[in-house]
Amino acid sequence: MNFKFAHNNINVLNLQESLAFYEEALGLKEAERKESQDGSFILVYLSDGTSKHQLELTWLREKNDAYDLGDNEIHLAFTTDDFEKAHEHHKQMGCICYENKAMGIYFISDPDGYWLEIIPEK
């Protein structure tokens, strides 16, 4: 029996704002969309265009309050082939929320407060 990653899911309050953020910050593009017949939810799957793994954004019509992210210890990690350029881009966007220069990594925060780790390709 073998298992492979398919996707990770996060819930978002403002789907359009999140879609714009993920495209600008990480180059992720919409690969698929599913909408409920009653309009109560929308699922959007984002792709980096190279791997099969996707990020699923879930928007719920009835949700109006910010999500409780607890201690926010869960995060997604992304590699980049140009760490310095990525860092400068995210700095200009104002979305860097934590840096660990000793480890050579940093984190950005999306519109809902989820942390995304940026690490250089090895």
PDB file of C-alpha atoms in Angstrom:
ATOM      1  CA  MET A   1       0.000   0.000   0.000  1.00  0.00           C
ATOM      2  CA  ASN A   2       1.492   3.367  -1.091  1.00  0.00           C
ATOM      3  CA  PHE A   3       0.349   6.886  -0.256  1.00  0.00           C
ATOM      4  CA  LYS A   4       1.264  10.151  -1.985  1.00  0.00           C
ATOM      5  CA  PHE A   5       0.478  13.723  -1.053  1.00  0.00           C
ATOM      6  CA  ALA A   6      -2.507  15.127  -2.944  1.00  0.00           C
ATOM      7  CA  HIS A   7      -3.205  18.495  -1.331  1.00  0.00           C
ATOM      8  CA  ASN A   8      -3.309  20.539   1.846  1.00  0.00           C
ATOM      9  CA  ASN A   9      -6.362  22.571   2.796  1.00  0.00           C
ATOM     10  CA  ILE A  10      -6.788  25.905   4.515  1.00  0.00           C
ATOM     11  CA  ASN A  11      -9.974  27.902   5.042  1.00  0.00           C
ATOM     12  CA  VAL A  12     -10.035  31.536   3.943  1.00  0.00           C
ATOM     13  CA  LEU A  13     -12.388  34.435   4.661  1.00  0.00           C
ATOM     14  CA  ASN A  14     -11.878  36.406   1.444  1.00  0.00           C
ATOM     15  CA  LEU A  15     -11.314  34.070  -1.492  1.00  0.00           C
ATOM     16  CA  GLN A  16     -10.374  36.787  -4.006  1.00  0.00           C
ATOM     17  CA  GLU A  17      -7.859  38.367  -1.628  1.00  0.00           C
ATOM     18  CA  SER A  18      -6.304  34.970  -0.907  1.00  0.00           C
ATOM     19  CA  LEU A  19      -6.123  34.031  -4.594  1.00  0.00           C
ATOM     20  CA  ALA A  20      -4.375  37.322  -5.359  1.00  0.00           C
ATOM     21  CA  PHE A  21      -1.948  36.856  -2.454  1.00  0.00           C
ATOM     22  CA  TYR A  22      -0.950  33.294  -3.369  1.00  0.00           C
ATOM     23  CA  GLU A  23      -0.397  34.248  -6.997  1.00  0.00           C
ATOM     24  CA  GLU A  24       1.659  37.358  -6.192  1.00  0.00           C
ATOM     25  CA  ALA A  25       3.644  35.883  -3.290  1.00  0.00           C
ATOM     26  CA  LEU A  26       4.232  32.340  -4.568  1.00  0.00           C
ATOM     27  CA  GLY A  27       3.136  32.180  -8.209  1.00  0.00           C
ATOM     28  CA  LEU A  28       0.377  29.660  -7.429  1.00  0.00           C
ATOM     29  CA  LYS A  29      -2.434  29.575  -9.971  1.00  0.00           C
ATOM     30  CA  GLU A  30      -5.956  28.197  -9.884  1.00  0.00           C
ATOM     31  CA  ALA A  31      -6.027  24.659 -11.277  1.00  0.00           C
ATOM     32  CA  GLU A  32      -9.563  23.610 -10.383  1.00  0.00           C
ATOM     33  CA  ARG A  33     -12.681  25.030  -8.724  1.00  0.00           C
ATOM     34  CA  LYS A  34     -15.673  23.313  -7.159  1.00  0.00           C
ATOM     35  CA  GLU A  35     -18.746  25.232  -6.056  1.00  0.00           C
ATOM     36  CA  SER A  36     -21.626  23.794  -4.072  1.00  0.00           C
ATOM     37  CA  GLN A  37     -25.023  23.905  -5.749  1.00  0.00           C
ATOM     38  CA  ASP A  38     -26.467  25.947  -2.889  1.00  0.00           C
ATOM     39  CA  GLY A  39     -23.556  28.425  -2.869  1.00  0.00           C
ATOM     40  CA  SER A  40     -22.543  27.532   0.687  1.00  0.00           C
ATOM     41  CA  PHE A  41     -18.888  26.835  -0.168  1.00  0.00           C
ATOM     42  CA  ILE A  42     -16.251  27.144  -2.867  1.00  0.00           C
ATOM     43  CA  LEU A  43     -13.115  25.016  -3.130  1.00  0.00           C
ATOM     44  CA  VAL A  44     -10.215  26.315  -5.205  1.00  0.00           C
ATOM     45  CA  TYR A  45      -7.159  24.164  -5.867  1.00  0.00           C
ATOM     46  CA  LEU A  46      -3.907  26.037  -6.478  1.00  0.00           C
ATOM     47  CA  SER A  47      -0.951  24.610  -8.354  1.00  0.00           C
ATOM     48  CA  ASP A  48       2.698  25.586  -8.681  1.00  0.00           C
ATOM     49  CA  GLY A  49       2.616  24.204 -12.222  1.00  0.00           C
ATOM     50  CA  THR A  50       5.340  21.618 -11.629  1.00  0.00           C
ATOM     51  CA  SER A  51       4.320  19.239  -8.850  1.00  0.00           C
ATOM     52  CA  LYS A  52       1.123  17.254  -8.379  1.00  0.00           C
ATOM     53  CA  HIS A  53       0.694  18.590  -4.846  1.00  0.00           C
ATOM     54  CA  GLN A  54      -1.911  21.346  -4.558  1.00  0.00           C
ATOM     55  CA  LEU A  55      -3.143  23.843  -1.992  1.00  0.00           C
ATOM     56  CA  GLU A  56      -6.914  23.776  -1.503  1.00  0.00           C
ATOM     57  CA  LEU A  57      -8.530  27.024  -0.385  1.00  0.00           C
ATOM     58  CA  THR A  58     -11.984  26.604   1.145  1.00  0.00           C
ATOM     59  CA  TRP A  59     -14.364  29.556   1.345  1.00  0.00           C
ATOM     60  CA  LEU A  60     -17.506  29.136   3.470  1.00  0.00           C
ATOM     61  CA  ARG A  61     -20.420  31.534   2.873  1.00  0.00           C
ATOM     62  CA  GLU A  62     -21.586  31.473   6.506  1.00  0.00           C
ATOM     63  CA  LYS A  63     -18.127  32.219   7.978  1.00  0.00           C
ATOM     64  CA  ASN A  64     -17.617  35.906   8.770  1.00  0.00           C
ATOM     65  CA  ASP A  65     -15.243  35.863  11.736  1.00  0.00           C
ATOM     66  CA  ALA A  66     -11.496  35.302  11.527  1.00  0.00           C
ATOM     67  CA  TYR A  67     -10.370  31.704  11.916  1.00  0.00           C
ATOM     68  CA  ASP A  68      -8.795  30.778  15.256  1.00  0.00           C
ATOM     69  CA  LEU A  69      -5.325  29.577  14.300  1.00  0.00           C
ATOM     70  CA  GLY A  70      -4.345  28.742  17.864  1.00  0.00           C
ATOM     71  CA  ASP A  71      -0.595  28.940  18.356  1.00  0.00           C
ATOM     72  CA  ASN A  72      -0.136  28.767  14.578  1.00  0.00           C
ATOM     73  CA  GLU A  73       2.428  25.981  14.835  1.00  0.00           C
ATOM     74  CA  ILE A  74       1.251  24.383  11.589  1.00  0.00           C
ATOM     75  CA  HIS A  75       2.680  25.750   8.356  1.00  0.00           C
ATOM     76  CA  LEU A  76       3.348  24.943   4.718  1.00  0.00           C
ATOM     77  CA  ALA A  77       6.874  25.177   3.305  1.00  0.00           C
ATOM     78  CA  PHE A  78       7.949  26.276  -0.148  1.00  0.00           C
ATOM     79  CA  THR A  79      11.386  26.059  -1.750  1.00  0.00           C
ATOM     80  CA  THR A  80      12.710  28.715  -4.099  1.00  0.00           C
ATOM     81  CA  ASP A  81      15.545  28.714  -6.599  1.00  0.00           C
ATOM     82  CA  ASP A  82      16.347  32.392  -5.861  1.00  0.00           C
ATOM     83  CA  PHE A  83      16.109  32.922  -2.103  1.00  0.00           C
ATOM     84  CA  GLU A  84      17.436  36.508  -2.091  1.00  0.00           C
ATOM     85  CA  LYS A  85      15.046  37.632  -4.836  1.00  0.00           C
ATOM     86  CA  ALA A  86      12.120  35.914  -3.090  1.00  0.00           C
ATOM     87  CA  HIS A  87      13.054  37.557   0.224  1.00  0.00           C
ATOM     88  CA  GLU A  88      13.186  40.996  -1.388  1.00  0.00           C
ATOM     89  CA  HIS A  89       9.823  40.401  -3.128  1.00  0.00           C
ATOM     90  CA  HIS A  90       8.144  39.342   0.121  1.00  0.00           C
ATOM     91  CA  LYS A  91       9.778  42.221   1.994  1.00  0.00           C
ATOM     92  CA  GLN A  92       8.293  44.656  -0.530  1.00  0.00           C
ATOM     93  CA  MET A  93       4.894  42.964  -0.128  1.00  0.00           C
ATOM     94  CA  GLY A  94       5.186  43.462   3.655  1.00  0.00           C
ATOM     95  CA  CYS A  95       4.258  39.849   4.390  1.00  0.00           C
ATOM     96  CA  ILE A  96       7.408  38.579   6.147  1.00  0.00           C
ATOM     97  CA  CYS A  97       6.384  37.728   9.698  1.00  0.00           C
ATOM     98  CA  TYR A  98       9.458  35.868  11.032  1.00  0.00           C
ATOM     99  CA  GLU A  99      13.065  35.327   9.998  1.00  0.00           C
ATOM    100  CA  ASN A 100      15.629  32.843  11.247  1.00  0.00           C
ATOM    101  CA  LYS A 101      18.833  33.973   9.576  1.00  0.00           C
ATOM    102  CA  ALA A 102      20.909  31.336  11.386  1.00  0.00           C
ATOM    103  CA  MET A 103      18.821  28.611   9.719  1.00  0.00           C
ATOM    104  CA  GLY A 104      18.565  30.484   6.411  1.00  0.00           C
ATOM    105  CA  ILE A 105      14.746  30.539   6.362  1.00  0.00           C
ATOM    106  CA  TYR A 106      11.893  32.978   6.796  1.00  0.00           C
ATOM    107  CA  PHE A 107       8.114  32.898   7.017  1.00  0.00           C
ATOM    108  CA  ILE A 108       5.452  34.953   5.295  1.00  0.00           C
ATOM    109  CA  SER A 109       1.875  35.357   6.503  1.00  0.00           C
ATOM    110  CA  ASP A 110      -1.155  35.132   4.216  1.00  0.00           C
ATOM    111  CA  PRO A 111      -4.284  37.330   4.556  1.00  0.00           C
ATOM    112  CA  ASP A 112      -5.794  34.919   7.122  1.00  0.00           C
ATOM    113  CA  GLY A 113      -2.638  34.676   9.240  1.00  0.00           C
ATOM    114  CA  TYR A 114      -1.375  31.295   8.026  1.00  0.00           C
ATOM    115  CA  TRP A 115       2.418  31.047   8.043  1.00  0.00           C
ATOM    116  CA  LEU A 116       4.288  29.878   4.945  1.00  0.00           C
ATOM    117  CA  GLU A 117       7.953  28.901   5.288  1.00  0.00           C
ATOM    118  CA  ILE A 118      10.348  29.908   2.512  1.00  0.00           C
ATOM    119  CA  ILE A 119      13.524  27.850   2.164  1.00  0.00           C
ATOM    120  CA  PRO A 120      16.230  27.800  -0.489  1.00  0.00           C
ATOM    121  CA  GLU A 121      16.438  24.836  -2.837  1.00  0.00           C
ATOM    122  CA  LYS A 122      19.284  22.507  -2.038  1.00  0.00           C
TER     123      LYS A 122
END
